[in-house]
Amino acid sequence: MLLVVAAAVNRLKYIKHSTFVTPVKRIMLPDNFTKVNQQDIGLLKLKNALPRNSKHISVAKMPLQSPPPGLRCNVMGWGRVYQAGPMASYLLYIDVMTIDSLKCAKLLNVPTMGLLCAIDDNPVTAQQPCVGDWGSPLMHGSTVYGIVSVIVGCGDDKPSVYTDVYLNIDWINKKINTDTSSTISVPHWLIYFIIVIVQNRLFSLFIFVRQN
């Protein structure tokens, strides 16, 4: 059974009256999905709606556009704290800046780059998502612009690569509207998670909501 756990900053600790756990009722993928998709994304429909009155659970917004180059963002996750190191117990985050896709392709030495890229431009820190951070959100404020898709390195000066949430908004809205047209009475945004699929494994870390 696939479970979603919310309000758990420490991934190893269940906090009574705070942590929320629910089974996944359904997994939704694009019709043309393969494990080598550039825009690897999916939706999890939860069996139980997340509580609306919890001070430990917040709702992230979907973007109104793709992030421009130079946007300062945070990436958070429970992946390895360094190359071949231990997995984080507590939620960690790093600061990155989005960069132009052509610059990203040049830095990664690839012919084209269709995904969203960001980089830690501080030569002292030079951090990026590590193994175990797939599915982590790339956020500016309360808006989720990207989802960690490709682990390029772990603590070097290369860009990190993300699924662009904005490029998938039409598909997300279509799936939710179709699925909720006649069967769901609670607000849509309480029962859906964005996920990324990487080589037949599921990773999810956050909730999203359409921005009115």
Coordinates of N, CA and C in Angstrom, one line a residue:
M1 N 0.8 -1.2 0.0 CA 0.0 0.0 0.0 C 0.9 1.2 0.0
L2 N 0.6 2.2 -0.9 CA 1.3 3.5 -0.9 C 0.6 4.5 0.0
L3 N 1.4 5.1 0.9 CA 0.9 6.0 1.9 C 1.5 7.4 1.6
V4 N 0.7 8.4 2.0 CA 1.2 9.8 2.0 C 1.2 10.3 3.5
V5 N 2.4 10.8 3.9 CA 2.5 11.3 5.2 C 2.7 12.8 5.2
A6 N 1.9 13.5 5.9 CA 2.0 15.0 6.0 C 2.3 15.4 7.4
A7 N 2.8 16.6 7.5 CA 3.1 17.2 8.9 C 4.1 16.4 9.6
A8 N 5.2 16.0 8.9 CA 6.3 15.2 9.6 C 7.6 15.8 9.1
V9 N 8.1 16.8 9.8 CA 9.4 17.4 9.5 C 10.5 16.4 9.7
N10 N 10.4 15.5 10.7 CA 11.3 14.4 10.9 C 10.7 13.2 10.3
R11 N 11.3 12.7 9.2 CA 10.7 11.6 8.5 C 10.6 10.3 9.2
L12 N 11.3 10.2 10.4 CA 11.4 9.0 11.2 C 10.5 9.0 12.4
K13 N 9.8 10.2 12.6 CA 9.0 10.3 13.8 C 7.5 10.7 13.5
Y14 N 6.6 9.9 14.1 CA 5.2 10.2 14.0 C 4.8 11.0 15.3
I15 N 4.2 12.2 15.0 CA 3.8 13.0 16.1 C 2.3 13.0 16.3
K16 N 1.9 12.5 17.5 CA 0.4 12.4 17.7 C -0.3 13.7 17.7
H17 N -1.4 13.7 17.0 CA -2.3 14.9 16.9 C -1.7 15.9 15.9
S18 N -0.6 15.5 15.2 CA 0.0 16.4 14.2 C 0.2 15.7 12.9
T19 N 1.0 14.6 12.9 CA 1.2 13.9 11.7 C 0.0 13.3 11.1
F20 N -0.2 13.4 9.8 CA -1.4 12.9 9.1 C -1.0 11.9 8.1
V21 N -1.6 10.7 8.1 CA -1.3 9.6 7.2 C -2.5 9.2 6.4
T22 N -2.4 9.0 5.1 CA -3.6 8.5 4.4 C -3.1 7.6 3.2
P23 N -3.8 6.5 2.9 CA -3.5 5.7 1.8 C -3.7 6.5 0.5
V24 N -3.1 6.0 -0.6 CA -3.4 6.6 -1.9 C -4.5 5.8 -2.6
K25 N -5.4 6.5 -3.1 CA -6.6 5.8 -3.7 C -6.3 5.5 -5.2
R26 N -5.6 6.4 -5.9 CA -5.4 6.3 -7.3 C -4.1 7.1 -7.7
I27 N -3.4 6.5 -8.7 CA -2.3 7.2 -9.3 C -2.6 7.5 -10.8
M28 N -2.4 8.8 -11.1 CA -2.8 9.3 -12.5 C -1.5 9.7 -13.2
L29 N -1.3 9.2 -14.4 CA -0.1 9.6 -15.2 C -0.6 10.1 -16.6
P30 N 0.2 10.9 -17.2 CA -0.1 11.3 -18.6 C -0.2 10.1 -19.5
D31 N -1.1 10.2 -20.5 CA -1.4 9.1 -21.4 C -0.1 8.6 -22.1
N32 N 0.8 9.5 -22.4 CA 2.0 9.2 -23.2 C 3.2 9.0 -22.2
F33 N 3.0 8.7 -21.0 CA 4.1 8.6 -20.0 C 5.0 7.4 -20.3
T34 N 6.3 7.6 -20.2 CA 7.3 6.6 -20.1 C 8.3 6.9 -19.0
K35 N 9.1 6.0 -18.6 CA 10.0 6.3 -17.6 C 11.2 7.2 -18.0
V36 N 11.2 7.5 -19.3 CA 12.3 8.4 -19.8 C 11.7 9.7 -20.2
N37 N 10.4 10.0 -19.8 CA 9.8 11.3 -20.2 C 10.7 12.5 -19.6
Q38 N 10.7 13.6 -20.4 CA 11.4 14.7 -19.9 C 10.6 15.4 -18.8
Q39 N 9.3 15.5 -19.0 CA 8.4 16.1 -18.0 C 7.7 15.0 -17.2
D40 N 8.5 14.4 -16.3 CA 8.0 13.2 -15.5 C 7.2 13.7 -14.4
I41 N 5.9 13.5 -14.5 CA 4.9 14.0 -13.5 C 3.7 13.1 -13.3
G42 N 3.1 13.2 -12.2 CA 1.8 12.4 -12.0 C 1.1 13.0 -10.9
L43 N -0.1 12.5 -10.6 CA -1.0 12.9 -9.5 C -1.3 11.7 -8.7
L44 N -1.3 12.0 -7.4 CA -1.8 11.0 -6.4 C -3.2 11.4 -5.9
K45 N -4.2 10.6 -6.0 CA -5.5 10.9 -5.4 C -5.5 10.2 -4.0
L46 N -5.7 11.0 -3.0 CA -5.7 10.5 -1.6 C -7.0 9.9 -1.2
K47 N -7.0 8.9 -0.4 CA -8.2 8.3 0.1 C -8.9 9.2 1.0
N48 N -8.2 9.9 1.9 CA -8.7 10.8 2.9 C -8.2 12.2 2.6
A49 N -9.1 13.2 2.7 CA -8.7 14.6 2.5 C -7.8 15.1 3.7
L50 N -6.9 15.9 3.3 CA -6.0 16.5 4.4 C -6.8 17.5 5.2
P51 N -6.5 17.6 6.5 CA -7.3 18.5 7.4 C -7.1 19.9 7.0
R52 N -8.2 20.7 7.0 CA -8.1 22.1 6.6 C -7.6 23.0 7.8
N53 N -7.8 22.5 9.0 CA -7.5 23.3 10.2 C -6.2 23.0 10.9
S54 N -5.3 22.2 10.2 CA -4.0 21.9 10.8 C -3.0 23.0 10.6
K55 N -2.4 23.4 11.7 CA -1.4 24.5 11.6 C 0.0 23.9 11.1
H56 N 0.0 22.6 10.9 CA 1.2 21.9 10.5 C 1.2 21.5 9.0
I57 N 0.1 21.8 8.3 CA 0.0 21.5 6.9 C -0.4 22.7 6.1
S58 N 0.5 23.1 5.2 CA 0.2 24.2 4.3 C 0.0 23.8 2.9
V59 N -0.6 24.6 2.1 CA -0.9 24.3 0.7 C -0.1 25.2 -0.2
A60 N 0.7 24.6 -1.1 CA 1.5 25.3 -2.0 C 0.7 25.7 -3.2
K61 N 1.0 26.8 -3.9 CA 0.3 27.3 -5.1 C 1.0 26.8 -6.4
M62 N 0.2 26.7 -7.4 CA 0.8 26.4 -8.7 C 1.2 27.7 -9.4
P63 N 2.2 27.7 -10.2 CA 2.7 29.0 -10.8 C 1.7 29.5 -11.9
L64 N 1.8 30.8 -12.2 CA 1.1 31.4 -13.3 C 1.9 31.5 -14.5
Q65 N 3.2 31.2 -14.4 CA 4.1 31.2 -15.5 C 5.4 30.4 -15.1
S66 N 6.2 30.0 -16.1 CA 7.5 29.4 -15.8 C 8.4 30.4 -15.1
P67 N 9.2 30.0 -14.2 CA 10.0 30.9 -13.5 C 11.1 31.6 -14.4
P68 N 11.3 32.9 -14.3 CA 12.3 33.6 -15.2 C 13.7 33.2 -14.7
P69 N 14.7 33.3 -15.5 CA 16.1 33.1 -15.1 C 16.4 34.2 -14.0
G70 N 17.1 33.8 -13.0 CA 17.5 34.7 -11.9 C 16.6 34.7 -10.7
L71 N 15.6 33.8 -10.7 CA 14.6 33.8 -9.6 C 15.3 32.9 -8.5
R72 N 15.3 33.5 -7.3 CA 15.8 32.8 -6.1 C 14.8 31.9 -5.6
C73 N 15.2 30.6 -5.4 CA 14.2 29.6 -4.9 C 14.9 28.7 -3.8
N74 N 14.0 28.0 -3.1 CA 14.5 27.0 -2.2 C 14.1 25.6 -2.7
V75 N 15.0 24.6 -2.4 CA 14.7 23.2 -2.7 C 14.8 22.5 -1.4
M76 N 13.8 21.7 -1.0 CA 13.8 21.0 0.3 C 13.6 19.5 0.1
G77 N 14.2 18.7 1.0 CA 14.0 17.3 0.9 C 14.7 16.5 2.0
W78 N 14.5 15.2 2.0 CA 15.1 14.3 2.9 C 16.2 13.4 2.3
G79 N 16.8 13.9 1.2 CA 17.8 13.1 0.5 C 19.1 13.0 1.3
R80 N 20.1 12.4 0.7 CA 21.5 12.3 1.3 C 22.0 13.7 1.6
V81 N 22.7 13.8 2.7 CA 23.2 15.1 3.1 C 24.5 15.5 2.3
Y82 N 25.2 14.4 1.8 CA 26.3 14.6 0.9 C 26.5 13.3 0.1
Q83 N 27.4 13.4 -0.9 CA 27.6 12.2 -1.8 C 27.9 10.9 -1.0
A84 N 27.1 9.9 -1.1 CA 27.2 8.6 -0.4 C 27.0 8.7 1.1
G85 N 26.5 9.9 1.5 CA 26.3 10.1 3.0 C 25.0 9.6 3.4
P86 N 24.6 9.8 4.7 CA 23.4 9.3 5.2 C 22.2 10.2 4.7
M87 N 21.0 9.5 4.8 CA 19.8 10.3 4.5 C 19.4 11.2 5.6
A88 N 18.9 12.4 5.3 CA 18.5 13.3 6.3 C 17.3 12.8 7.1
S89 N 17.4 13.0 8.4 CA 16.2 12.7 9.3 C 15.2 13.8 9.3
Y90 N 15.8 15.1 9.4 CA 14.9 16.3 9.4 C 15.0 16.9 8.0
L91 N 13.9 17.5 7.6 CA 13.8 18.2 6.3 C 14.8 19.3 6.2
L92 N 15.6 19.2 5.1 CA 16.7 20.2 4.8 C 16.3 21.0 3.6
Y93 N 17.0 22.2 3.4 CA 16.7 22.9 2.2 C 18.0 23.6 1.8
I94 N 18.0 23.9 0.5 CA 19.2 24.7 -0.1 C 18.6 25.9 -0.9
D95 N 19.4 26.9 -1.1 CA 19.1 28.1 -1.9 C 19.7 27.9 -3.3
V96 N 18.9 28.1 -4.3 CA 19.4 28.0 -5.7 C 18.8 29.2 -6.5
M97 N 19.3 29.4 -7.7 CA 18.8 30.4 -8.6 C 18.5 29.8 -10.0
T98 N 17.3 30.0 -10.5 CA 17.0 29.5 -11.8 C 17.9 30.1 -12.9
I99 N 18.2 29.3 -13.9 CA 19.1 29.8 -15.0 C 18.5 29.5 -16.4
D100 N 18.9 30.2 -17.4 CA 18.4 30.0 -18.7 C 18.8 28.6 -19.2
S101 N 17.8 28.0 -20.0 CA 18.0 26.6 -20.4 C 19.2 26.4 -21.3
L102 N 19.5 27.4 -22.1 CA 20.7 27.2 -23.0 C 22.0 27.2 -22.2
K103 N 22.0 28.1 -21.1 CA 23.2 28.1 -20.2 C 23.3 26.8 -19.5
C104 N 22.1 26.2 -19.1 CA 22.1 24.9 -18.4 C 22.7 23.8 -19.3
A105 N 22.2 23.8 -20.6 CA 22.7 22.8 -21.5 C 24.2 22.9 -21.7
K106 N 24.7 24.1 -21.7 CA 26.2 24.2 -21.9 C 26.9 23.7 -20.6
L107 N 26.4 24.1 -19.4 CA 27.1 23.7 -18.2 C 27.0 22.1 -18.0
L108 N 26.0 21.5 -18.5 CA 25.8 20.1 -18.4 C 26.4 19.3 -19.6
N109 N 26.8 20.1 -20.6 CA 27.4 19.5 -21.8 C 26.5 18.5 -22.5
V110 N 25.2 19.0 -22.7 CA 24.2 18.3 -23.4 C 23.8 19.1 -24.6
P111 N 23.3 18.5 -25.7 CA 22.9 19.3 -26.9 C 21.7 20.2 -26.7
T112 N 20.7 19.7 -25.9 CA 19.5 20.5 -25.7 C 19.1 20.3 -24.3
M113 N 18.3 21.2 -23.8 CA 17.8 21.1 -22.4 C 16.4 21.6 -22.3
G114 N 15.4 20.7 -22.2 CA 14.0 21.1 -22.2 C 13.5 21.2 -20.8
L115 N 14.3 20.9 -19.8 CA 13.8 21.0 -18.4 C 14.2 22.3 -17.7
L116 N 13.5 22.6 -16.7 CA 13.8 23.7 -15.8 C 15.1 23.5 -15.1
C117 N 16.0 24.5 -15.0 CA 17.3 24.3 -14.3 C 17.5 25.4 -13.3
A118 N 18.3 25.0 -12.2 CA 18.7 26.0 -11.2 C 20.0 25.6 -10.7
I119 N 20.7 26.6 -10.1 CA 22.1 26.4 -9.6 C 22.4 27.2 -8.4
D120 N 23.2 26.6 -7.5 CA 23.7 27.3 -6.4 C 24.9 28.1 -6.8
D121 N 24.8 29.4 -7.0 CA 25.9 30.2 -7.5 C 26.9 30.7 -6.5
N122 N 26.8 30.2 -5.2 CA 27.7 30.5 -4.2 C 28.9 29.5 -4.2
P123 N 30.1 29.9 -4.6 CA 31.2 29.0 -4.7 C 31.6 28.3 -3.4
V124 N 31.2 28.8 -2.3 CA 31.5 28.2 -1.0 C 30.6 27.1 -0.7
T125 N 29.3 27.2 -1.0 CA 28.3 26.1 -0.7 C 28.2 25.2 -1.9
A126 N 27.9 25.6 -3.0 CA 27.7 24.8 -4.2 C 26.9 23.5 -4.0
Q127 N 25.7 23.7 -3.5 CA 24.9 22.6 -3.2 C 23.8 22.3 -4.3
Q128 N 23.3 21.1 -4.3 CA 22.2 20.8 -5.2 C 21.5 19.5 -4.6
P129 N 20.3 19.2 -5.2 CA 19.6 18.0 -4.7 C 20.5 16.8 -4.8
C130 N 20.3 15.9 -3.9 CA 21.1 14.7 -3.8 C 20.2 13.4 -3.9
V131 N 20.8 12.2 -4.0 CA 20.1 11.0 -4.1 C 19.0 10.9 -3.0
G132 N 17.8 10.7 -3.3 CA 16.7 10.6 -2.3 C 15.9 11.9 -2.4
D133 N 16.3 12.9 -3.1 CA 15.5 14.2 -3.2 C 14.6 14.2 -4.4
W134 N 14.5 13.1 -5.2 CA 13.5 13.1 -6.3 C 12.1 13.5 -5.8
G135 N 11.4 14.3 -6.5 CA 10.1 14.8 -6.1 C 10.1 16.0 -5.2
S136 N 11.3 16.5 -4.8 CA 11.3 17.6 -3.9 C 10.9 18.9 -4.6
P137 N 10.2 19.8 -4.0 CA 9.7 21.0 -4.7 C 10.8 22.1 -4.8
L138 N 10.8 22.8 -5.9 CA 11.5 24.0 -6.2 C 10.6 25.1 -5.9
M139 N 10.7 25.9 -4.9 CA 9.7 26.9 -4.5 C 10.3 28.3 -4.4
H140 N 9.4 29.2 -4.8 CA 9.7 30.7 -4.5 C 8.5 31.2 -3.7
G141 N 8.7 31.5 -2.5 CA 7.6 31.8 -1.6 C 6.7 30.6 -1.4
S142 N 5.4 30.7 -1.6 CA 4.5 29.6 -1.5 C 4.2 28.9 -2.8
T143 N 4.9 29.3 -3.9 CA 4.6 28.8 -5.2 C 5.6 27.7 -5.6
V144 N 5.1 26.5 -6.1 CA 6.0 25.5 -6.6 C 6.2 25.6 -8.1
Y145 N 7.4 25.9 -8.5 CA 7.8 26.1 -9.9 C 8.3 24.8 -10.5
G146 N 8.9 23.9 -9.7 CA 9.6 22.8 -10.3 C 9.6 21.6 -9.3
I147 N 9.9 20.4 -9.8 CA 10.0 19.2 -9.0 C 11.3 18.5 -9.4
V148 N 12.1 18.2 -8.4 CA 13.4 17.6 -8.7 C 13.2 16.3 -9.6
S149 N 13.8 16.3 -10.7 CA 13.6 15.3 -11.7 C 14.8 14.4 -12.0
V150 N 16.0 15.1 -12.1 CA 17.2 14.4 -12.5 C 18.3 14.8 -11.4
I151 N 18.9 13.8 -10.8 CA 20.0 14.0 -9.9 C 21.3 14.1 -10.7
V152 N 21.8 15.3 -10.9 CA 23.0 15.5 -11.7 C 24.3 15.2 -10.9
G153 N 24.3 15.7 -9.7 CA 25.5 15.5 -8.9 C 25.0 15.6 -7.4
C154 N 25.9 15.9 -6.6 CA 25.6 16.0 -5.2 C 26.6 16.9 -4.5
G155 N 26.4 18.2 -4.5 CA 27.3 19.0 -3.8 C 28.4 19.6 -4.7
D156 N 28.1 19.6 -6.0 CA 29.1 20.2 -6.9 C 28.5 21.5 -7.5
D157 N 29.2 22.1 -8.5 CA 28.8 23.4 -9.1 C 28.0 23.2 -10.3
K158 N 27.4 22.1 -10.6 CA 26.6 21.9 -11.8 C 25.1 22.3 -11.5
P159 N 24.3 22.6 -12.5 CA 22.9 22.9 -12.3 C 22.1 21.7 -11.8
S160 N 21.0 21.9 -11.2 CA 20.1 20.8 -10.9 C 18.9 20.9 -11.8
V161 N 18.2 19.8 -12.1 CA 17.2 19.8 -13.2 C 15.9 19.4 -12.6
Y162 N 14.8 20.1 -13.1 CA 13.5 19.9 -12.5 C 12.4 19.8 -13.6
T163 N 11.4 19.1 -13.3 CA 10.2 19.2 -14.1 C 9.5 20.5 -13.9
D164 N 9.1 21.2 -15.0 CA 8.5 22.5 -15.0 C 7.0 22.3 -14.7
V165 N 6.5 22.7 -13.5 CA 5.1 22.5 -13.2 C 4.2 23.3 -14.1
Y166 N 4.6 24.5 -14.5 CA 3.8 25.4 -15.3 C 3.5 24.7 -16.6
L167 N 4.4 24.0 -17.2 CA 4.2 23.4 -18.5 C 3.2 22.2 -18.4
N168 N 2.9 21.8 -17.2 CA 2.0 20.7 -17.0 C 0.6 21.1 -16.4
I169 N 0.4 22.4 -16.3 CA -0.8 22.9 -15.6 C -2.1 22.4 -16.3
D170 N -2.1 22.5 -17.7 CA -3.3 22.1 -18.4 C -3.6 20.7 -18.1
W171 N -2.6 19.8 -18.1 CA -2.9 18.4 -17.9 C -3.4 18.2 -16.4
I172 N -2.7 18.9 -15.5 CA -3.1 18.8 -14.1 C -4.6 19.2 -13.9
N173 N -4.9 20.3 -14.4 CA -6.3 20.8 -14.3 C -7.3 19.9 -14.9
K174 N -7.0 19.4 -16.1 CA -7.9 18.5 -16.8 C -8.1 17.3 -16.0
K175 N -7.1 16.7 -15.5 CA -7.2 15.4 -14.7 C -8.1 15.7 -13.5
I176 N -7.8 16.8 -12.8 CA -8.6 17.0 -11.5 C -10.1 17.3 -11.9
N177 N -10.3 18.2 -12.9 CA -11.7 18.5 -13.2 C -12.4 17.3 -13.7
T178 N -11.8 16.5 -14.5 CA -12.5 15.3 -15.0 C -12.8 14.3 -13.8
D179 N -11.8 14.2 -13.0 CA -11.9 13.2 -11.9 C -12.9 13.6 -10.8
T180 N -13.1 14.9 -10.6 CA -14.0 15.5 -9.6 C -15.3 16.0 -10.1
S181 N -15.6 15.8 -11.3 CA -16.8 16.4 -11.9 C -18.1 16.0 -11.3
S182 N -18.1 14.7 -10.7 CA -19.4 14.3 -10.2 C -19.3 13.4 -8.9
T183 N -18.0 13.3 -8.4 CA -17.9 12.3 -7.3 C -17.4 12.9 -6.0
I184 N -16.8 14.1 -6.0 CA -16.1 14.6 -4.8 C -16.8 15.9 -4.3
S185 N -17.1 15.9 -3.0 CA -17.7 17.1 -2.4 C -16.8 18.0 -1.7
V186 N -15.6 17.4 -1.3 CA -14.6 18.3 -0.6 C -13.8 19.0 -1.6
P187 N -13.1 20.1 -1.1 CA -12.3 20.9 -2.1 C -11.2 20.1 -2.8
H188 N -11.0 20.3 -4.1 CA -10.1 19.5 -4.9 C -8.7 19.5 -4.2
W189 N -8.2 20.6 -3.8 CA -6.9 20.7 -3.4 C -6.5 20.0 -2.1
L190 N -7.5 19.4 -1.5 CA -7.2 18.7 -0.2 C -6.9 17.2 -0.5
I191 N -7.1 16.8 -1.8 CA -6.9 15.3 -2.0 C -5.9 15.0 -3.1
Y192 N -5.1 15.9 -3.5 CA -4.2 15.6 -4.6 C -2.8 16.0 -4.2
F193 N -1.8 15.2 -4.6 CA -0.4 15.4 -4.5 C 0.2 15.4 -5.9
I194 N 1.1 16.3 -6.2 CA 2.0 16.1 -7.4 C 3.1 15.1 -7.1
I195 N 3.4 14.3 -8.0 CA 4.5 13.4 -7.9 C 5.4 13.4 -9.1
V196 N 6.6 12.9 -9.0 CA 7.4 12.6 -10.1 C 7.7 11.1 -10.1
I197 N 7.8 10.5 -11.3 CA 8.1 9.1 -11.4 C 9.5 9.0 -12.0
V198 N 10.4 8.3 -11.3 CA 11.7 8.1 -11.8 C 12.1 6.6 -11.8
Q199 N 12.1 6.1 -13.1 CA 12.5 4.7 -13.2 C 11.7 3.7 -12.3
N200 N 10.4 3.9 -12.5 CA 9.4 3.0 -11.8 C 9.3 3.2 -10.3
R201 N 9.9 4.3 -9.8 CA 9.7 4.5 -8.4 C 8.9 5.8 -8.2
L202 N 8.2 5.9 -7.1 CA 7.3 7.0 -6.8 C 7.9 7.9 -5.7
F203 N 7.9 9.2 -5.9 CA 8.4 10.1 -4.9 C 7.5 11.3 -4.8
S204 N 7.1 11.7 -3.6 CA 6.2 12.8 -3.4 C 6.5 13.5 -2.1
L205 N 6.5 14.8 -2.1 CA 6.8 15.6 -0.9 C 5.8 16.7 -0.6
F206 N 4.9 17.1 -1.5 CA 4.2 18.3 -1.3 C 2.8 18.3 -1.9
I207 N 2.0 19.2 -1.4 CA 0.6 19.3 -1.9 C 0.6 20.6 -2.8
F208 N -0.3 20.6 -3.8 CA -0.4 21.8 -4.6 C -1.9 22.2 -4.7
V209 N -2.1 23.5 -5.0 CA -3.5 23.9 -5.2 C -3.5 24.9 -6.4
R210 N -4.5 24.9 -7.1 CA -4.7 25.9 -8.2 C -4.8 27.3 -7.6
Q211 N -4.2 28.2 -8.2 CA -4.2 29.6 -7.7 C -5.4 30.4 -8.4
N212 N -6.3 30.9 -7.6 CA -7.5 31.6 -8.2 C -7.1 33.0 -8.5

